[in-house]
Structure formats: structure tokens, C-alpha cells
Coordinates of N, CA, C and O in Angstrom, one line a residue:
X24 N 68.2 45.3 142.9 CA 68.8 45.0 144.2 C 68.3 43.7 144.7 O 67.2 43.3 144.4
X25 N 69.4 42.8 145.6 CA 69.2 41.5 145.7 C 69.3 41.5 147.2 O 70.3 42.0 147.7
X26 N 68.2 40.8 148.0 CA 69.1 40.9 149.9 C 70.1 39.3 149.8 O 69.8 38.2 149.4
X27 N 71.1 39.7 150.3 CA 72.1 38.4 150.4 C 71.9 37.9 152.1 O 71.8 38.6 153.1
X28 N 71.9 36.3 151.9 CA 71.9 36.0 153.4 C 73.2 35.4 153.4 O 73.8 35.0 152.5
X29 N 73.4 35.2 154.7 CA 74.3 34.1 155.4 C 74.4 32.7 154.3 O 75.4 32.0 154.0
X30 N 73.2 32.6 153.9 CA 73.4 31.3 153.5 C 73.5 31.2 151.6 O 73.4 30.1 151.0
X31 N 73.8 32.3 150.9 CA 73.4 32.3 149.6 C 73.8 33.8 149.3 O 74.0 34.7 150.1
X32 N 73.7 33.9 148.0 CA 73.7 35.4 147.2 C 72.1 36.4 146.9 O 71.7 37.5 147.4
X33 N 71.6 35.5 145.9 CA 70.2 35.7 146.0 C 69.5 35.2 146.4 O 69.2 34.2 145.9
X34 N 68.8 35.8 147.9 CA 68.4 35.1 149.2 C 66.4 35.8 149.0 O 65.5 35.5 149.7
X35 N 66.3 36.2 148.5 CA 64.9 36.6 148.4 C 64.0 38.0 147.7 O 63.3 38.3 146.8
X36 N 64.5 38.6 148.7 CA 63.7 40.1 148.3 C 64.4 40.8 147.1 O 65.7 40.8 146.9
X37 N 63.6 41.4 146.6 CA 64.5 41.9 145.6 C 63.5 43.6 145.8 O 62.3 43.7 146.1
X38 N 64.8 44.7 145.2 CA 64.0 45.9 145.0 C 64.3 46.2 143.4 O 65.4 45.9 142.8
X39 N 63.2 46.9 142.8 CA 62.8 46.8 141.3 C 63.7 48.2 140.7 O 64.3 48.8 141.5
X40 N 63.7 48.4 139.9 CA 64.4 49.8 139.0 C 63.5 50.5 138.6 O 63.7 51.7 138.3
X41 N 62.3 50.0 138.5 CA 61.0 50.9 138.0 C 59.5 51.0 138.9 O 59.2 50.0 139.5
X42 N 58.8 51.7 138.9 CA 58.1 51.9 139.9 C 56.9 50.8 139.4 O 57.1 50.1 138.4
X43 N 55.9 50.7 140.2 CA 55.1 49.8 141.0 C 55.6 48.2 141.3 O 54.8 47.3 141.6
X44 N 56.7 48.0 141.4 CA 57.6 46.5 142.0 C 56.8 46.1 143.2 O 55.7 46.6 143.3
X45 N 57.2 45.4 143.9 CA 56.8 45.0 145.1 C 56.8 45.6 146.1 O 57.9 46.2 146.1
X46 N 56.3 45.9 146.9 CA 56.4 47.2 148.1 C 56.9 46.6 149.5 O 56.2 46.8 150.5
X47 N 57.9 45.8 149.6 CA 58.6 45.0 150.9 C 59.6 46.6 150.7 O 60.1 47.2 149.8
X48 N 59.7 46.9 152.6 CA 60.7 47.1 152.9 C 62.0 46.7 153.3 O 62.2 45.5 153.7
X49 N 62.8 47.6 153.2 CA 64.2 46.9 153.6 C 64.4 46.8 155.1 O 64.6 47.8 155.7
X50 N 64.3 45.7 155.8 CA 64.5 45.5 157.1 C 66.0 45.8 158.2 O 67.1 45.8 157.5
X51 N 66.1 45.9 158.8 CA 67.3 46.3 160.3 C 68.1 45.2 160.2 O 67.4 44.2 160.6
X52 N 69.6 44.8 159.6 CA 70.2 43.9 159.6 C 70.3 43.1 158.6 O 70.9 42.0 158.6
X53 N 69.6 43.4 157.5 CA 69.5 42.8 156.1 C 70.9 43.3 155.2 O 71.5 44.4 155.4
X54 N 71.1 42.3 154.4 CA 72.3 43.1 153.4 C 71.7 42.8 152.3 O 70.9 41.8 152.3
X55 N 72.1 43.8 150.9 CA 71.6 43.9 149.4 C 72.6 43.8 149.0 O 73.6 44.2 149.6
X56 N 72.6 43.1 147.8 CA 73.5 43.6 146.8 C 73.1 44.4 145.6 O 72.5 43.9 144.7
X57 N 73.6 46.1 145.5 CA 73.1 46.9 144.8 C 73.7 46.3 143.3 O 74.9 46.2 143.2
X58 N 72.8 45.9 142.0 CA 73.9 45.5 140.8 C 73.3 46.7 140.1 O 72.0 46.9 140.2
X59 N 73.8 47.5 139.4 CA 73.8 48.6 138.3 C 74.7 48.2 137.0 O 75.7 47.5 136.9
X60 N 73.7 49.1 136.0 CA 74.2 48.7 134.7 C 74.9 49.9 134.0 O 74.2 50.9 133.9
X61 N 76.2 50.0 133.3 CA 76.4 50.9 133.1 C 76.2 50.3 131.4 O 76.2 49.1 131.0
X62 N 76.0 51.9 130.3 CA 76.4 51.2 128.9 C 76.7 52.4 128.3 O 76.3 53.5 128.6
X63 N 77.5 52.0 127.3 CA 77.6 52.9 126.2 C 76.3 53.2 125.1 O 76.3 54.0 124.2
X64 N 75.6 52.5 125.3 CA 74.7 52.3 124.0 C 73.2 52.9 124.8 O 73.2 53.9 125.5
X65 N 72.3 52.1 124.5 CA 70.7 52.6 124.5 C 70.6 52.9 126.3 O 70.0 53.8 126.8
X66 N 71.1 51.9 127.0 CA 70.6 51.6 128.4 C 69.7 50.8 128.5 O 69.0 50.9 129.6
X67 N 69.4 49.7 127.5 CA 68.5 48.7 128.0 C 69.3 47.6 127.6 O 69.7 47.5 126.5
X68 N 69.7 46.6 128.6 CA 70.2 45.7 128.6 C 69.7 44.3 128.7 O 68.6 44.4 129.2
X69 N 69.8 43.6 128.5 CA 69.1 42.1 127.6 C 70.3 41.2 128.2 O 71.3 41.5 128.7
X70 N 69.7 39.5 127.9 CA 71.0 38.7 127.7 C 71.1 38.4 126.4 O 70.1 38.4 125.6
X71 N 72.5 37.9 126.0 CA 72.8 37.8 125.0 C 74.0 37.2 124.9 O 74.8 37.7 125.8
X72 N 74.8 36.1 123.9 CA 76.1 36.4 123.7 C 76.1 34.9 124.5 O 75.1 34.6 125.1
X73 N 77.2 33.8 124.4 CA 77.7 32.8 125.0 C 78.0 33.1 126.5 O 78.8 33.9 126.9
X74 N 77.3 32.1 127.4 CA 77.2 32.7 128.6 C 78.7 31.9 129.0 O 79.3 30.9 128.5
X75 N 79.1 33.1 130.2 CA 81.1 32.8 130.4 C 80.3 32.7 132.0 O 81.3 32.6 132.6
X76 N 79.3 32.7 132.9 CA 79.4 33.2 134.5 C 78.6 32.2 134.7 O 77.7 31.7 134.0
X77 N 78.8 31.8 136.0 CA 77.9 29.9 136.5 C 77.9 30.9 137.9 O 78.5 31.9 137.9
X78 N 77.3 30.5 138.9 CA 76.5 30.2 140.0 C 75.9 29.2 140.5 O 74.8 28.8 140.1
X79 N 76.8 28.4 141.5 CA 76.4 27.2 142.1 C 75.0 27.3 143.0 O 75.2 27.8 144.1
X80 N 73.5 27.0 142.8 CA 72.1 27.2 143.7 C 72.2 26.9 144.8 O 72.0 25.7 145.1
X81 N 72.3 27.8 145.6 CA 72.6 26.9 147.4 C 71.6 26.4 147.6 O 71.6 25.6 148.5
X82 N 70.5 26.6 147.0 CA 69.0 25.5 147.5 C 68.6 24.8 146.6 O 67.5 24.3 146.6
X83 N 69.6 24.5 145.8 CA 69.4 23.3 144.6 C 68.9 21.8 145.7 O 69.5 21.8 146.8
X84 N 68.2 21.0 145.6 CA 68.1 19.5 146.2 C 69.4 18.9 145.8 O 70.1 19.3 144.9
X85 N 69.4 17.8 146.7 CA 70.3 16.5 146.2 C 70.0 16.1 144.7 O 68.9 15.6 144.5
X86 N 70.7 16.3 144.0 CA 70.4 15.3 142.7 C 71.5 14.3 142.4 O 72.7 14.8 142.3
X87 N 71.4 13.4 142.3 CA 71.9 12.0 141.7 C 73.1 12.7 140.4 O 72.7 12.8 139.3
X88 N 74.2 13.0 140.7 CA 74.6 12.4 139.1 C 75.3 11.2 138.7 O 76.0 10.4 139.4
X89 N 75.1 11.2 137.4 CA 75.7 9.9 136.5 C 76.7 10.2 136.0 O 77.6 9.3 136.0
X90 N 77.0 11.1 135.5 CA 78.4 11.6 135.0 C 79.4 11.5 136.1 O 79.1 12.2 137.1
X91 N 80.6 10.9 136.0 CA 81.7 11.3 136.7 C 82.4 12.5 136.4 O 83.1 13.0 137.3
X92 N 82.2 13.1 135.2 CA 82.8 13.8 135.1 C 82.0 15.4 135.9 O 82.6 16.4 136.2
X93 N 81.3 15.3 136.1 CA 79.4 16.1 136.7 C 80.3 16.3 138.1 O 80.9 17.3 138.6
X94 N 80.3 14.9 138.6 CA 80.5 14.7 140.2 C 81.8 15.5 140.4 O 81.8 16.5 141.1
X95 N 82.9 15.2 139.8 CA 84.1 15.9 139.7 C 84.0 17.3 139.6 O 84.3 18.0 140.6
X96 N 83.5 17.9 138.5 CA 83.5 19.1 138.2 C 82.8 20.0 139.7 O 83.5 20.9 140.3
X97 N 81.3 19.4 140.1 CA 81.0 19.7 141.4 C 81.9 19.8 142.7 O 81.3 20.6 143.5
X98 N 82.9 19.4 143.0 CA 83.5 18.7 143.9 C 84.8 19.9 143.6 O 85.7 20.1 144.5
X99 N 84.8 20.5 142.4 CA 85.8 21.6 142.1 C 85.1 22.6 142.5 O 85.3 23.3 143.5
X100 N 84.2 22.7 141.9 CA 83.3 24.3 142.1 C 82.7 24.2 143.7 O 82.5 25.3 144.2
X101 N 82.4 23.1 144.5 CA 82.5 22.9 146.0 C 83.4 23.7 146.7 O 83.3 24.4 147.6
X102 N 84.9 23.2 145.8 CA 86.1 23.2 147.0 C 86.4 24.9 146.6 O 86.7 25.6 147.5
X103 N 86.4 25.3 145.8 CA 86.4 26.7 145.2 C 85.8 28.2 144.9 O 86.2 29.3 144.9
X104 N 84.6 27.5 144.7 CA 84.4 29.1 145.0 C 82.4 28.8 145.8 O 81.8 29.9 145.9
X105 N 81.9 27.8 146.2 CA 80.7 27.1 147.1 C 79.9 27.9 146.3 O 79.9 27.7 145.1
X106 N 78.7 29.2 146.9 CA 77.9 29.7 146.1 C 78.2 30.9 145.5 O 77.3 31.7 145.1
X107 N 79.4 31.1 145.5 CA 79.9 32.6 144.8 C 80.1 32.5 143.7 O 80.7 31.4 143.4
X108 N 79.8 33.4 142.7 CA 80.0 33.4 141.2 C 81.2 33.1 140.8 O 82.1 33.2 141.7
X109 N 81.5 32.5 139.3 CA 82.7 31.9 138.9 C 82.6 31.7 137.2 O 81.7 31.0 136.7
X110 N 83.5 32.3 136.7 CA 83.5 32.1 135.1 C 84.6 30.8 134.6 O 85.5 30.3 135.3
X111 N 84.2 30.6 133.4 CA 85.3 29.3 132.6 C 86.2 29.7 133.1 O 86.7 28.8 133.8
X112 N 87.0 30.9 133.2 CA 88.3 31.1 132.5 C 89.4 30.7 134.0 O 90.6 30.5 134.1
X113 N 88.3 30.8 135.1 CA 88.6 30.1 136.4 C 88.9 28.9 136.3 O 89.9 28.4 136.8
X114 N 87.8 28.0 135.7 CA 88.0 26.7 136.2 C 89.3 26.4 135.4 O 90.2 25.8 136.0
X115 N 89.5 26.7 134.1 CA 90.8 26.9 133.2 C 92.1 26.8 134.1 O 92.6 25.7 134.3
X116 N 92.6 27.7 134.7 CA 93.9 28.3 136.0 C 93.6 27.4 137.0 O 94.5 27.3 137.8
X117 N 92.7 26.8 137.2 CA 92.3 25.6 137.7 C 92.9 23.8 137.7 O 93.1 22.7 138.3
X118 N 92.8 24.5 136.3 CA 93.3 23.3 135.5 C 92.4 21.7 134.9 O 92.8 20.6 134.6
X119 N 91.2 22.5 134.9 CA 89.9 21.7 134.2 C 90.1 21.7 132.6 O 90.7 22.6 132.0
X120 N 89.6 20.6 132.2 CA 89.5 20.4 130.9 C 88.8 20.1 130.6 O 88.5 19.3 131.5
X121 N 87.8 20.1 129.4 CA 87.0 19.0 128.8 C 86.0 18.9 130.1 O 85.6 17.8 130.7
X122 N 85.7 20.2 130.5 CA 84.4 20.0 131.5 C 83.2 20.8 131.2 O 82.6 21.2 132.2
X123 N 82.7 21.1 130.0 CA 81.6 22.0 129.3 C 80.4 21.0 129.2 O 79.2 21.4 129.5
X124 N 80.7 19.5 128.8 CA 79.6 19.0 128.9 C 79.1 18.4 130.4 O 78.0 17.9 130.6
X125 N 80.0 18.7 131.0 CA 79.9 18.1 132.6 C 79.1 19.4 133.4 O 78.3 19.1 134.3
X126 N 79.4 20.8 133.0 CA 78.9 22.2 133.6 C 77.8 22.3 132.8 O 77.3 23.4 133.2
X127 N 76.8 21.9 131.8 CA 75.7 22.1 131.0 C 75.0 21.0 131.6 O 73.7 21.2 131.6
X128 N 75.5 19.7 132.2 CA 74.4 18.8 132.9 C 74.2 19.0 134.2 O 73.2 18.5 134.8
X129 N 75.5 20.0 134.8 CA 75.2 20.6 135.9 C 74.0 21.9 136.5 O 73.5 22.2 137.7
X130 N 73.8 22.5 134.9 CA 72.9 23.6 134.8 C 71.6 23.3 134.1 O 70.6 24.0 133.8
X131 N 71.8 21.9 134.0 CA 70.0 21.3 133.1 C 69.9 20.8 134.6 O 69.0 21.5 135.0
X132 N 70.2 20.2 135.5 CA 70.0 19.5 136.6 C 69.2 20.6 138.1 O 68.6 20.4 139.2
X133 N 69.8 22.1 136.9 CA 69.6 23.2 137.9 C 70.6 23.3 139.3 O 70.3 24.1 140.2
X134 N 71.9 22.5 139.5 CA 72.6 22.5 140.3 C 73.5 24.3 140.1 O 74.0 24.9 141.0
X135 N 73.5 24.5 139.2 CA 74.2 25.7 138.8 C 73.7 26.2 137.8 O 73.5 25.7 136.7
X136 N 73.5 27.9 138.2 CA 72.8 28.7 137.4 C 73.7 29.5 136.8 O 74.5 30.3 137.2
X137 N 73.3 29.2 135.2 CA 74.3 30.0 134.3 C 73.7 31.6 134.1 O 72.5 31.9 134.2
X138 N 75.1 32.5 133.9 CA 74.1 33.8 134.0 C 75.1 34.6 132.3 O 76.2 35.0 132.3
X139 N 74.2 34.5 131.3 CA 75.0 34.9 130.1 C 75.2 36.3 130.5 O 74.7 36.9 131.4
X140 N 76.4 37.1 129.3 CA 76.5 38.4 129.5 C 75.2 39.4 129.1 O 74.5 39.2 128.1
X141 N 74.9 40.2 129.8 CA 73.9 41.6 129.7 C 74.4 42.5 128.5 O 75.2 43.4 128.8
X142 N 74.0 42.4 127.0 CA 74.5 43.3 126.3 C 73.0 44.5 125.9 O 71.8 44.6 126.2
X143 N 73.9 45.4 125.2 CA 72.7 46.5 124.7 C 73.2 46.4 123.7 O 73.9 45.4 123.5
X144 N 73.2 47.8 122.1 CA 73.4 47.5 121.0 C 74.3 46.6 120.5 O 75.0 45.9 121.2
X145 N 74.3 46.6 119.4 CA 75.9 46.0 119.0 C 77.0 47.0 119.1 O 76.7 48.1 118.7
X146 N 78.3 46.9 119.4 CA 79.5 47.8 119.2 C 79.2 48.3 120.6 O 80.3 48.2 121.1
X147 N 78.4 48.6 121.3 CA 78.8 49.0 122.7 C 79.1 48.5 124.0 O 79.0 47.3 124.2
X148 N 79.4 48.9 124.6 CA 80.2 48.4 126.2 C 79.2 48.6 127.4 O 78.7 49.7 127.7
X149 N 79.2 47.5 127.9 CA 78.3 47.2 129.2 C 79.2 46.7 130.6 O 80.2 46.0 130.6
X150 N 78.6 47.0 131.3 CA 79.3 47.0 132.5 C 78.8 46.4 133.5 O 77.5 46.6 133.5
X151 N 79.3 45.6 134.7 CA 78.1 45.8 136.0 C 78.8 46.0 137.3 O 80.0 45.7 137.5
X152 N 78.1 46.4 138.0 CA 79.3 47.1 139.1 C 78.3 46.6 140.5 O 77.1 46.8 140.5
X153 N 78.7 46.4 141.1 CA 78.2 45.4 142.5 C 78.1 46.5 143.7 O 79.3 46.8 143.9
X154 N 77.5 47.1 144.5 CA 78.1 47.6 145.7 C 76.7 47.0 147.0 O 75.5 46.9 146.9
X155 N 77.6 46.7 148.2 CA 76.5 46.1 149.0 C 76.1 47.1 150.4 O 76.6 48.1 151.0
X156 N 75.4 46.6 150.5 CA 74.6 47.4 151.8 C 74.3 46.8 153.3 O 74.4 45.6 153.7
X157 N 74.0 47.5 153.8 CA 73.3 46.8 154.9 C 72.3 47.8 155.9 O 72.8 48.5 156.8
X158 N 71.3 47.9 155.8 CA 70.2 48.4 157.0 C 70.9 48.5 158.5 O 70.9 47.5 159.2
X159 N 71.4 49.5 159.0 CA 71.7 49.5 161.1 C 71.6 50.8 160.8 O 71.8 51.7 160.0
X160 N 70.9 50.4 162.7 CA 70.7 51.8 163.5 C 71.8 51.6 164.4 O 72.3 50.5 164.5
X161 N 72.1 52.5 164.8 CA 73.3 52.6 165.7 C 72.6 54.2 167.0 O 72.4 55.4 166.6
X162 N 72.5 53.9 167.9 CA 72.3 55.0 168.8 C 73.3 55.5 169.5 O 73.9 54.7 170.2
X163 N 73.8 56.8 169.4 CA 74.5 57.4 170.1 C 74.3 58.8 170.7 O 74.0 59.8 170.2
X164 N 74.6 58.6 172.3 CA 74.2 59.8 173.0 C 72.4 60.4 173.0 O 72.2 61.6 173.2
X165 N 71.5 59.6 172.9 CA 70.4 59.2 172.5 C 69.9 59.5 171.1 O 68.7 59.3 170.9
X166 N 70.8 59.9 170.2 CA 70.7 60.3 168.4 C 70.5 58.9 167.8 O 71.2 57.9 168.0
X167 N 69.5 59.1 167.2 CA 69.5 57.7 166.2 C 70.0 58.1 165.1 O 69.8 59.3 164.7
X168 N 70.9 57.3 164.3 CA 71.4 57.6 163.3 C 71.4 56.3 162.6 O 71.6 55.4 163.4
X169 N 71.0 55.8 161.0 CA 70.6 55.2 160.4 C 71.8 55.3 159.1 O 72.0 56.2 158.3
X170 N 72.4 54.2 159.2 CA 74.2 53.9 158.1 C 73.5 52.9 157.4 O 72.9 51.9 157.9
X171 N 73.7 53.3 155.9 CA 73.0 52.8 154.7 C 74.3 51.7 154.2 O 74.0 50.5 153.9
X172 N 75.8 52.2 154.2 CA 76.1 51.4 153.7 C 77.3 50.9 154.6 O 78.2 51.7 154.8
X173 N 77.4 49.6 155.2 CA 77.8 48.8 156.0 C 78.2 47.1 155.5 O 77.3 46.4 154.9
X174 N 79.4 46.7 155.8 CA 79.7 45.6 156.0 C 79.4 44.4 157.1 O 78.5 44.4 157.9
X175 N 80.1 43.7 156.8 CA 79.9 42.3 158.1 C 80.7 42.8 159.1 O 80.7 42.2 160.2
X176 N 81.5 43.8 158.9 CA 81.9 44.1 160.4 C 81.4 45.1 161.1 O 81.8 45.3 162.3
X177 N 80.7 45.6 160.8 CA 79.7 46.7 161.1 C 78.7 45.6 162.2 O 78.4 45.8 163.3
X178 N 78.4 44.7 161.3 CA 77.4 43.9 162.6 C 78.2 43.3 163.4 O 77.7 43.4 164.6
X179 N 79.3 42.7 163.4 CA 80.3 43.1 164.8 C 80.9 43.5 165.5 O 81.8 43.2 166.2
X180 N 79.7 45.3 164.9 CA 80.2 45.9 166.1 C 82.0 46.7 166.1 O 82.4 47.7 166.7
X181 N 82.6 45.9 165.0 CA 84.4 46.6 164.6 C 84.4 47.9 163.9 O 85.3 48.8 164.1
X182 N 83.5 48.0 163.2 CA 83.4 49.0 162.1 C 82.4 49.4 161.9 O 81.7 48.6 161.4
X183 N 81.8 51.2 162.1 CA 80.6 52.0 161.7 C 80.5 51.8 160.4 O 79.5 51.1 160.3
X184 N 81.2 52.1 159.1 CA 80.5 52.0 158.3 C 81.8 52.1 156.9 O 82.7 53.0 156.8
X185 N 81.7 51.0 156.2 CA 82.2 51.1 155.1 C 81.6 50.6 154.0 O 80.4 50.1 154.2
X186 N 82.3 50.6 152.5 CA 81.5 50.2 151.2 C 82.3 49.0 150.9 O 83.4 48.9 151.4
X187 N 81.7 48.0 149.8 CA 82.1 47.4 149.1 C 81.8 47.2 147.9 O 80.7 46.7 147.7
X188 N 82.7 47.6 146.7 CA 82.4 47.9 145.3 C 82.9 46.5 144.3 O 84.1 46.6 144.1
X189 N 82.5 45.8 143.9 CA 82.7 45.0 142.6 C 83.2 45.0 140.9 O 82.1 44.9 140.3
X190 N 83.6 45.1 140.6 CA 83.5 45.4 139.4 C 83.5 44.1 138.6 O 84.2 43.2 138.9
X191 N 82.8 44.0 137.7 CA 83.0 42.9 137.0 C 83.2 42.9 135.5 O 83.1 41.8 134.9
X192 N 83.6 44.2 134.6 CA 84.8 43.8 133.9 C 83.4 44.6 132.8 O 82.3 44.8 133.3
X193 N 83.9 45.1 131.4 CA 83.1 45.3 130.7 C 82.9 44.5 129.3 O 84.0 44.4 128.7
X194 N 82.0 44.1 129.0 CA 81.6 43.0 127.8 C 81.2 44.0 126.5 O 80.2 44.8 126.5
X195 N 81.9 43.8 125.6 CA 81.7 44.4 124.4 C 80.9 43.6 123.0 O 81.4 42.9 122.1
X196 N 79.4 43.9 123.2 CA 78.7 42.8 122.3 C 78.9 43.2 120.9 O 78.9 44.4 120.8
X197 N 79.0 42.4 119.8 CA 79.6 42.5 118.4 C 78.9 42.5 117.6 O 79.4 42.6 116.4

């Protein structure tokens, strides 16, 4: 589990899958992103495999580039998807070409973090499925009642309580 802020995806705290992790609680107004792994195979998942998924680092520094083609490519993934996840096959429908060595000087530079696929054996199917959260109390008629899973409209107040699910596709390692 990842807390997302305002300003980024993975914003800091993280909660572990196995016990003795870090002992931070989840705070009043915080949002997570729950990531689970689904598989057909063992259930231990690894990276592996030619990575297809980029992540632009919202706290990357200024870095200098020299490539035009660097500066360009940035200036796409800016206007398109800022710090939200984004695979090749995007920038492709896009209509990028011949921008692989321009996204690898982008991820040695640390401006963007590449994230390969998560496989487990060979021959089987892995999955990852996104759902987010958010920490509010809400009092009513003096009841405290405590909604685990909440959106951004929930903190304005529009909406008690809904989910949001992701899916991101299943990778079959060979």
C-alpha cells in the first residue's frame, strides 16, 4: 500500500504485506493506493521481462538535458499524462518514434521511473489491480462512523463514500 498526495503517486508511507513493516499509522485524510497481486503460479512475484511502464518522478530536480530528442520526449509525457503512469504503447497513439533512446536517458537521469512487469513462474498470469482509499470520520447525530473507502469527493463533502478499482491488464511471463 502506497499514501498518494496531491502532489504525486508515491508520496511516502507505505503499509507492508508481511508483518514486522513499519508501524506508522494511517492518518484522517490521507489517501492509499491499495496494489495487490493476483497469479496463477506460485504467488511470489519478482521483476522480470522488458519493462513496457514509465513514471515521470514528481521530485526528480531540474536536470539539464542535452538530447533534443530527451527535451521533446519530456515535453510529451509533461503535456500527457505529468506524474501518472504511462506505457510505450501510449506514446506510440501518440505518435512518437524513435524515442527509446531519449526515454532510457530520461530514466538514467532519474527523471522517470521505469517499472518492469511483476512475473512469477514461467507460463503463468499475473495481474495487478489498484483500489484506493482514504481515512474520514464523518459524525452523524453524535455517531462516529469511520469510511475506509472514499474518493476526492468525499473530502468535498459531495459524496459519503465510494471505490475506485484499476486494473492493469494481465502479463503472461514465457
Amino acid at each position: 500500500m502506497l499514501i498518494i498526495s496531491f502532489a504525486g503517486v508515491h508520496a511516502g508511507k507505505t503499509v507492508p504485506i508481511v508483518k514486522g513493516g513499519e508501524q506508522t499509522r494511517m492518518e484522517e485524510g490521507e489517501f492509499y493506493a491499495i496494489e495487490t497481486f493476483g497469479s496463477t503460479g506460485r504467488g511470489i512475484v519478482h521483476d522480470d521481462m522488458e519493462t513496457s511502464h514509465y513514471m515521470k518522478n514528481f521530485f526528480a530536480p531540474h536536470v539539464p538535458l542535452r538530447m533534443a530528442k530527451s527535451k521533446q520526449l519530456l515535453n510529451v509525457i509533461n503535456k500527457n499524462f505529468g506524474t501518472l503512469a504511462f506505457c510505450r504503447r501510449w506514446l506510440d497513439r501518440l505518435g512518437e518514434s524513435k524515442y527509446l533512446l531519449a526515454l532510457k536517458d530520461l530514466c538514467d537521469k532519474g527523471i522517470v521511473e521505469a517499472y518492469p512487469p511483476l512475473c512469477d513462474v514461467r507460463g503463468c498470469y499475473t495481474s495487478q489491480l489498484e483500489h484506493t482509499i482514504c481515512k474520514l470520520t464523518l459524525v452523524i447525530s453524535g455517531q462516529c462512523c469511520t469510511f475506509r473507502n472514499a474518493n476526492l469527493k468525499s473530502m468535498m463533502g459531495k459524496e459519503c463514500c465510494s471505490i475506485t478499482v484499476c486494473v492493469a491488464g494481465w502479463y503472461k511471463h514465457q
